[in-house]
């Protein structure tokens, strides 16, 4: 079930984000992710509109959207990955927003491949200024796409 995020779920959201980030970004120092927790809590969550994926009443994944069409975050707890949850959240976001944009670290080929499999195409590569790691920017048009 996909439903709107509630502010009392902030710590669960951060726990999922942190667990998935550590697993997906081995090229980054875990201390980087520790430092980012405050920014996630105080800046990114309040700026986004987020949706939770629940399985058997348990919050296991989320997608955060920024206006007008940016996916700011998509994280599935590592124990729940590979079950179509990320794809369901992308479809939900596309139903809400139509065209979508997202950025993923180039050194995370699993994420880039996931987005491409969902009908996203690469539109730009750039360096993320805080980390110095390359990012891939992708776009999925609102109509007639895969997924």
mmCIF file with all atom_site columns, C-alpha atoms in Angstrom:
data_model
loop_
_atom_site.group_PDB
_atom_site.id
_atom_site.type_symbol
_atom_site.label_atom_id
_atom_site.label_alt_id
_atom_site.label_comp_id
_atom_site.label_asym_id
_atom_site.label_entity_id
_atom_site.label_seq_id
_atom_site.pdbx_PDB_ins_code
_atom_site.Cartn_x
_atom_site.Cartn_y
_atom_site.Cartn_z
_atom_site.occupancy
_atom_site.B_iso_or_equiv
_atom_site.pdbx_formal_charge
_atom_site.auth_seq_id
_atom_site.auth_comp_id
_atom_site.auth_asym_id
_atom_site.auth_atom_id
_atom_site.pdbx_PDB_model_num
ATOM 1   C CA . UNK A 1 1   ? 0.000  0.000  0.000   1.00 0.00 ? 1   UNK A CA 1
ATOM 2   C CA . UNK A 1 2   ? 1.249  3.485  -0.872  1.00 0.00 ? 2   UNK A CA 1
ATOM 3   C CA . UNK A 1 3   ? 0.133  6.356  1.314   1.00 0.00 ? 3   UNK A CA 1
ATOM 4   C CA . UNK A 1 4   ? 1.266  9.864  2.294   1.00 0.00 ? 4   UNK A CA 1
ATOM 5   C CA . UNK A 1 5   ? 4.164  10.171 4.733   1.00 0.00 ? 5   UNK A CA 1
ATOM 6   C CA . UNK A 1 6   ? 3.336  11.387 8.257   1.00 0.00 ? 6   UNK A CA 1
ATOM 7   C CA . UNK A 1 7   ? 5.722  13.655 10.157  1.00 0.00 ? 7   UNK A CA 1
ATOM 8   C CA . UNK A 1 8   ? 5.792  11.259 13.126  1.00 0.00 ? 8   UNK A CA 1
ATOM 9   C CA . UNK A 1 9   ? 7.528  8.740  10.810  1.00 0.00 ? 9   UNK A CA 1
ATOM 10  C CA . UNK A 1 10  ? 10.623 10.886 10.285  1.00 0.00 ? 10  UNK A CA 1
ATOM 11  C CA . UNK A 1 11  ? 12.984 8.601  12.209  1.00 0.00 ? 11  UNK A CA 1
ATOM 12  C CA . UNK A 1 12  ? 11.766 5.510  10.323  1.00 0.00 ? 12  UNK A CA 1
ATOM 13  C CA . UNK A 1 13  ? 12.317 7.357  7.046   1.00 0.00 ? 13  UNK A CA 1
ATOM 14  C CA . UNK A 1 14  ? 15.843 8.311  8.085   1.00 0.00 ? 14  UNK A CA 1
ATOM 15  C CA . UNK A 1 15  ? 16.593 4.733  9.161   1.00 0.00 ? 15  UNK A CA 1
ATOM 16  C CA . UNK A 1 16  ? 15.491 3.381  5.754   1.00 0.00 ? 16  UNK A CA 1
ATOM 17  C CA . UNK A 1 17  ? 17.417 6.108  3.911   1.00 0.00 ? 17  UNK A CA 1
ATOM 18  C CA . UNK A 1 18  ? 20.576 5.412  5.933   1.00 0.00 ? 18  UNK A CA 1
ATOM 19  C CA . UNK A 1 19  ? 20.464 1.596  5.577   1.00 0.00 ? 19  UNK A CA 1
ATOM 20  C CA . UNK A 1 20  ? 19.856 1.792  1.830   1.00 0.00 ? 20  UNK A CA 1
ATOM 21  C CA . UNK A 1 21  ? 22.456 4.541  1.321   1.00 0.00 ? 21  UNK A CA 1
ATOM 22  C CA . UNK A 1 22  ? 25.205 2.621  3.097   1.00 0.00 ? 22  UNK A CA 1
ATOM 23  C CA . UNK A 1 23  ? 24.481 -0.488 1.026   1.00 0.00 ? 23  UNK A CA 1
ATOM 24  C CA . UNK A 1 24  ? 24.142 1.269  -2.341  1.00 0.00 ? 24  UNK A CA 1
ATOM 25  C CA . UNK A 1 25  ? 27.037 3.687  -2.005  1.00 0.00 ? 25  UNK A CA 1
ATOM 26  C CA . UNK A 1 26  ? 30.061 1.671  -0.893  1.00 0.00 ? 26  UNK A CA 1
ATOM 27  C CA . UNK A 1 27  ? 32.206 4.237  -2.709  1.00 0.00 ? 27  UNK A CA 1
ATOM 28  C CA . UNK A 1 28  ? 31.263 6.845  -0.088  1.00 0.00 ? 28  UNK A CA 1
ATOM 29  C CA . UNK A 1 29  ? 32.407 7.002  3.509   1.00 0.00 ? 29  UNK A CA 1
ATOM 30  C CA . UNK A 1 30  ? 29.771 5.973  6.081   1.00 0.00 ? 30  UNK A CA 1
ATOM 31  C CA . UNK A 1 31  ? 30.713 9.131  7.987   1.00 0.00 ? 31  UNK A CA 1
ATOM 32  C CA . UNK A 1 32  ? 29.383 11.159 5.039   1.00 0.00 ? 32  UNK A CA 1
ATOM 33  C CA . UNK A 1 33  ? 25.963 9.558  5.493   1.00 0.00 ? 33  UNK A CA 1
ATOM 34  C CA . UNK A 1 34  ? 26.081 10.125 9.254   1.00 0.00 ? 34  UNK A CA 1
ATOM 35  C CA . UNK A 1 35  ? 26.697 13.832 8.658   1.00 0.00 ? 35  UNK A CA 1
ATOM 36  C CA . UNK A 1 36  ? 23.823 13.989 6.157   1.00 0.00 ? 36  UNK A CA 1
ATOM 37  C CA . UNK A 1 37  ? 21.215 12.800 8.666   1.00 0.00 ? 37  UNK A CA 1
ATOM 38  C CA . UNK A 1 38  ? 20.737 16.315 10.057  1.00 0.00 ? 38  UNK A CA 1
ATOM 39  C CA . UNK A 1 39  ? 20.225 17.798 6.583   1.00 0.00 ? 39  UNK A CA 1
ATOM 40  C CA . UNK A 1 40  ? 17.755 15.056 5.703   1.00 0.00 ? 40  UNK A CA 1
ATOM 41  C CA . UNK A 1 41  ? 15.763 15.672 8.876   1.00 0.00 ? 41  UNK A CA 1
ATOM 42  C CA . UNK A 1 42  ? 15.846 19.466 8.878   1.00 0.00 ? 42  UNK A CA 1
ATOM 43  C CA . UNK A 1 43  ? 15.970 20.422 5.202   1.00 0.00 ? 43  UNK A CA 1
ATOM 44  C CA . UNK A 1 44  ? 15.117 17.692 2.706   1.00 0.00 ? 44  UNK A CA 1
ATOM 45  C CA . UNK A 1 45  ? 12.102 16.087 4.395   1.00 0.00 ? 45  UNK A CA 1
ATOM 46  C CA . UNK A 1 46  ? 10.322 19.416 5.011   1.00 0.00 ? 46  UNK A CA 1
ATOM 47  C CA . UNK A 1 47  ? 10.922 20.519 1.399   1.00 0.00 ? 47  UNK A CA 1
ATOM 48  C CA . UNK A 1 48  ? 9.474  17.393 -0.179  1.00 0.00 ? 48  UNK A CA 1
ATOM 49  C CA . UNK A 1 49  ? 6.168  15.620 -0.530  1.00 0.00 ? 49  UNK A CA 1
ATOM 50  C CA . UNK A 1 50  ? 6.766  12.000 0.426   1.00 0.00 ? 50  UNK A CA 1
ATOM 51  C CA . UNK A 1 51  ? 4.890  8.753  0.051   1.00 0.00 ? 51  UNK A CA 1
ATOM 52  C CA . UNK A 1 52  ? 5.419  5.591  2.057   1.00 0.00 ? 52  UNK A CA 1
ATOM 53  C CA . UNK A 1 53  ? 5.208  2.006  0.867   1.00 0.00 ? 53  UNK A CA 1
ATOM 54  C CA . UNK A 1 54  ? 3.757  -0.255 3.549   1.00 0.00 ? 54  UNK A CA 1
ATOM 55  C CA . UNK A 1 55  ? 3.888  -4.027 3.542   1.00 0.00 ? 55  UNK A CA 1
ATOM 56  C CA . UNK A 1 56  ? 1.823  -5.802 6.215   1.00 0.00 ? 56  UNK A CA 1
ATOM 57  C CA . UNK A 1 57  ? 1.493  -2.483 8.038   1.00 0.00 ? 57  UNK A CA 1
ATOM 58  C CA . UNK A 1 58  ? 5.244  -1.897 8.086   1.00 0.00 ? 58  UNK A CA 1
ATOM 59  C CA . UNK A 1 59  ? 6.883  1.200  6.500   1.00 0.00 ? 59  UNK A CA 1
ATOM 60  C CA . UNK A 1 60  ? 9.571  -0.325 4.227   1.00 0.00 ? 60  UNK A CA 1
ATOM 61  C CA . UNK A 1 61  ? 10.223 2.260  1.492   1.00 0.00 ? 61  UNK A CA 1
ATOM 62  C CA . UNK A 1 62  ? 9.511  5.804  0.406   1.00 0.00 ? 62  UNK A CA 1
ATOM 63  C CA . UNK A 1 63  ? 9.685  8.262  -2.447  1.00 0.00 ? 63  UNK A CA 1
ATOM 64  C CA . UNK A 1 64  ? 10.101 12.007 -1.941  1.00 0.00 ? 64  UNK A CA 1
ATOM 65  C CA . UNK A 1 65  ? 9.052  14.436 -4.648  1.00 0.00 ? 65  UNK A CA 1
ATOM 66  C CA . UNK A 1 66  ? 10.125 18.024 -5.169  1.00 0.00 ? 66  UNK A CA 1
ATOM 67  C CA . UNK A 1 67  ? 8.209  20.509 -7.316  1.00 0.00 ? 67  UNK A CA 1
ATOM 68  C CA . UNK A 1 68  ? 7.532  20.308 -10.109 1.00 0.00 ? 68  UNK A CA 1
ATOM 69  C CA . UNK A 1 69  ? 8.768  16.874 -11.242 1.00 0.00 ? 69  UNK A CA 1
ATOM 70  C CA . UNK A 1 70  ? 11.920 15.893 -9.341  1.00 0.00 ? 70  UNK A CA 1
ATOM 71  C CA . UNK A 1 71  ? 12.402 12.670 -7.424  1.00 0.00 ? 71  UNK A CA 1
ATOM 72  C CA . UNK A 1 72  ? 14.436 13.869 -4.472  1.00 0.00 ? 72  UNK A CA 1
ATOM 73  C CA . UNK A 1 73  ? 14.716 10.412 -2.932  1.00 0.00 ? 73  UNK A CA 1
ATOM 74  C CA . UNK A 1 74  ? 13.656 6.831  -3.550  1.00 0.00 ? 74  UNK A CA 1
ATOM 75  C CA . UNK A 1 75  ? 14.801 4.325  -0.955  1.00 0.00 ? 75  UNK A CA 1
ATOM 76  C CA . UNK A 1 76  ? 13.732 0.770  -0.217  1.00 0.00 ? 76  UNK A CA 1
ATOM 77  C CA . UNK A 1 77  ? 15.033 -0.881 2.944   1.00 0.00 ? 77  UNK A CA 1
ATOM 78  C CA . UNK A 1 78  ? 17.683 -3.425 1.869   1.00 0.00 ? 78  UNK A CA 1
ATOM 79  C CA . UNK A 1 79  ? 15.656 -6.342 3.282   1.00 0.00 ? 79  UNK A CA 1
ATOM 80  C CA . UNK A 1 80  ? 12.763 -5.401 0.994   1.00 0.00 ? 80  UNK A CA 1
ATOM 81  C CA . UNK A 1 81  ? 14.623 -4.690 -2.250  1.00 0.00 ? 81  UNK A CA 1
ATOM 82  C CA . UNK A 1 82  ? 13.965 -6.731 -5.375  1.00 0.00 ? 82  UNK A CA 1
ATOM 83  C CA . UNK A 1 83  ? 10.217 -7.071 -4.755  1.00 0.00 ? 83  UNK A CA 1
ATOM 84  C CA . UNK A 1 84  ? 8.906  -4.417 -7.153  1.00 0.00 ? 84  UNK A CA 1
ATOM 85  C CA . UNK A 1 85  ? 8.449  -1.805 -4.430  1.00 0.00 ? 85  UNK A CA 1
ATOM 86  C CA . UNK A 1 86  ? 10.648 0.822  -6.093  1.00 0.00 ? 86  UNK A CA 1
ATOM 87  C CA . UNK A 1 87  ? 8.804  0.299  -9.386  1.00 0.00 ? 87  UNK A CA 1
ATOM 88  C CA . UNK A 1 88  ? 5.440  0.748  -7.642  1.00 0.00 ? 88  UNK A CA 1
ATOM 89  C CA . UNK A 1 89  ? 6.642  4.009  -6.101  1.00 0.00 ? 89  UNK A CA 1
ATOM 90  C CA . UNK A 1 90  ? 7.871  5.270  -9.505  1.00 0.00 ? 90  UNK A CA 1
ATOM 91  C CA . UNK A 1 91  ? 4.488  4.465  -11.074 1.00 0.00 ? 91  UNK A CA 1
ATOM 92  C CA . UNK A 1 92  ? 2.749  6.282  -8.219  1.00 0.00 ? 92  UNK A CA 1
ATOM 93  C CA . UNK A 1 93  ? 4.966  9.347  -8.714  1.00 0.00 ? 93  UNK A CA 1
ATOM 94  C CA . UNK A 1 94  ? 4.359  9.272  -12.475 1.00 0.00 ? 94  UNK A CA 1
ATOM 95  C CA . UNK A 1 95  ? 0.599  9.118  -11.891 1.00 0.00 ? 95  UNK A CA 1
ATOM 96  C CA . UNK A 1 96  ? 0.903  12.219 -9.693  1.00 0.00 ? 96  UNK A CA 1
ATOM 97  C CA . UNK A 1 97  ? 3.439  14.249 -11.648 1.00 0.00 ? 97  UNK A CA 1
ATOM 98  C CA . UNK A 1 98  ? 3.698  12.874 -15.197 1.00 0.00 ? 98  UNK A CA 1
ATOM 99  C CA . UNK A 1 99  ? 7.216  13.586 -16.383 1.00 0.00 ? 99  UNK A CA 1
ATOM 100 C CA . UNK A 1 100 ? 9.880  12.801 -13.772 1.00 0.00 ? 100 UNK A CA 1
ATOM 101 C CA . UNK A 1 101 ? 13.539 13.711 -13.295 1.00 0.00 ? 101 UNK A CA 1
ATOM 102 C CA . UNK A 1 102 ? 16.022 12.022 -10.979 1.00 0.00 ? 102 UNK A CA 1
ATOM 103 C CA . UNK A 1 103 ? 19.738 12.002 -10.254 1.00 0.00 ? 103 UNK A CA 1
ATOM 104 C CA . UNK A 1 104 ? 21.765 8.950  -9.252  1.00 0.00 ? 104 UNK A CA 1
ATOM 105 C CA . UNK A 1 105 ? 25.442 8.488  -8.568  1.00 0.00 ? 105 UNK A CA 1
ATOM 106 C CA . UNK A 1 106 ? 27.129 7.034  -11.638 1.00 0.00 ? 106 UNK A CA 1
ATOM 107 C CA . UNK A 1 107 ? 29.068 4.711  -9.316  1.00 0.00 ? 107 UNK A CA 1
ATOM 108 C CA . UNK A 1 108 ? 25.747 3.140  -8.321  1.00 0.00 ? 108 UNK A CA 1
ATOM 109 C CA . UNK A 1 109 ? 25.011 1.224  -11.530 1.00 0.00 ? 109 UNK A CA 1
ATOM 110 C CA . UNK A 1 110 ? 22.182 -0.717 -9.896  1.00 0.00 ? 110 UNK A CA 1
ATOM 111 C CA . UNK A 1 111 ? 20.226 2.513  -9.378  1.00 0.00 ? 111 UNK A CA 1
ATOM 112 C CA . UNK A 1 112 ? 20.988 3.843  -12.855 1.00 0.00 ? 112 UNK A CA 1
ATOM 113 C CA . UNK A 1 113 ? 19.929 0.516  -14.403 1.00 0.00 ? 113 UNK A CA 1
ATOM 114 C CA . UNK A 1 114 ? 16.762 0.476  -12.307 1.00 0.00 ? 114 UNK A CA 1
ATOM 115 C CA . UNK A 1 115 ? 15.747 3.920  -13.541 1.00 0.00 ? 115 UNK A CA 1
ATOM 116 C CA . UNK A 1 116 ? 16.574 3.042  -17.154 1.00 0.00 ? 116 UNK A CA 1
ATOM 117 C CA . UNK A 1 117 ? 14.469 -0.106 -16.786 1.00 0.00 ? 117 UNK A CA 1
ATOM 118 C CA . UNK A 1 118 ? 11.602 2.124  -15.647 1.00 0.00 ? 118 UNK A CA 1
ATOM 119 C CA . UNK A 1 119 ? 11.780 4.138  -18.865 1.00 0.00 ? 119 UNK A CA 1
ATOM 120 C CA . UNK A 1 120 ? 14.157 6.907  -17.778 1.00 0.00 ? 120 UNK A CA 1
ATOM 121 C CA . UNK A 1 121 ? 16.803 8.107  -20.235 1.00 0.00 ? 121 UNK A CA 1
ATOM 122 C CA . UNK A 1 122 ? 20.088 9.780  -19.426 1.00 0.00 ? 122 UNK A CA 1
ATOM 123 C CA . UNK A 1 123 ? 20.050 13.488 -20.127 1.00 0.00 ? 123 UNK A CA 1
ATOM 124 C CA . UNK A 1 124 ? 23.166 14.786 -18.369 1.00 0.00 ? 124 UNK A CA 1
ATOM 125 C CA . UNK A 1 125 ? 26.236 13.850 -16.375 1.00 0.00 ? 125 UNK A CA 1
ATOM 126 C CA . UNK A 1 126 ? 27.804 16.190 -13.854 1.00 0.00 ? 126 UNK A CA 1
ATOM 127 C CA . UNK A 1 127 ? 29.839 16.185 -10.670 1.00 0.00 ? 127 UNK A CA 1
ATOM 128 C CA . UNK A 1 128 ? 28.012 16.410 -7.358  1.00 0.00 ? 128 UNK A CA 1
ATOM 129 C CA . UNK A 1 129 ? 29.749 19.386 -5.696  1.00 0.00 ? 129 UNK A CA 1
ATOM 130 C CA . UNK A 1 130 ? 29.666 18.172 -2.079  1.00 0.00 ? 130 UNK A CA 1
ATOM 131 C CA . UNK A 1 131 ? 31.174 14.746 -2.722  1.00 0.00 ? 131 UNK A CA 1
ATOM 132 C CA . UNK A 1 132 ? 33.022 15.169 -6.020  1.00 0.00 ? 132 UNK A CA 1
ATOM 133 C CA . UNK A 1 133 ? 31.355 11.990 -7.334  1.00 0.00 ? 133 UNK A CA 1
ATOM 134 C CA . UNK A 1 134 ? 29.736 11.902 -10.791 1.00 0.00 ? 134 UNK A CA 1
ATOM 135 C CA . UNK A 1 135 ? 25.949 12.040 -11.075 1.00 0.00 ? 135 UNK A CA 1
ATOM 136 C CA . UNK A 1 136 ? 23.718 10.877 -13.889 1.00 0.00 ? 136 UNK A CA 1
ATOM 137 C CA . UNK A 1 137 ? 20.565 12.914 -14.456 1.00 0.00 ? 137 UNK A CA 1
ATOM 138 C CA . UNK A 1 138 ? 17.676 10.973 -15.983 1.00 0.00 ? 138 UNK A CA 1
ATOM 139 C CA . UNK A 1 139 ? 14.236 11.867 -17.332 1.00 0.00 ? 139 UNK A CA 1
ATOM 140 C CA . UNK A 1 140 ? 11.061 9.820  -17.786 1.00 0.00 ? 140 UNK A CA 1
ATOM 141 C CA . UNK A 1 141 ? 8.357  11.359 -19.938 1.00 0.00 ? 141 UNK A CA 1
ATOM 142 C CA . UNK A 1 142 ? 4.847  11.236 -18.574 1.00 0.00 ? 142 UNK A CA 1
ATOM 143 C CA . UNK A 1 143 ? 3.096  9.340  -21.346 1.00 0.00 ? 143 UNK A CA 1
ATOM 144 C CA . UNK A 1 144 ? 3.873  6.097  -23.122 1.00 0.00 ? 144 UNK A CA 1
ATOM 145 C CA . UNK A 1 145 ? 6.856  5.029  -21.018 1.00 0.00 ? 145 UNK A CA 1
ATOM 146 C CA . UNK A 1 146 ? 7.877  1.626  -19.695 1.00 0.00 ? 146 UNK A CA 1
ATOM 147 C CA . UNK A 1 147 ? 7.223  0.435  -16.177 1.00 0.00 ? 147 UNK A CA 1
#
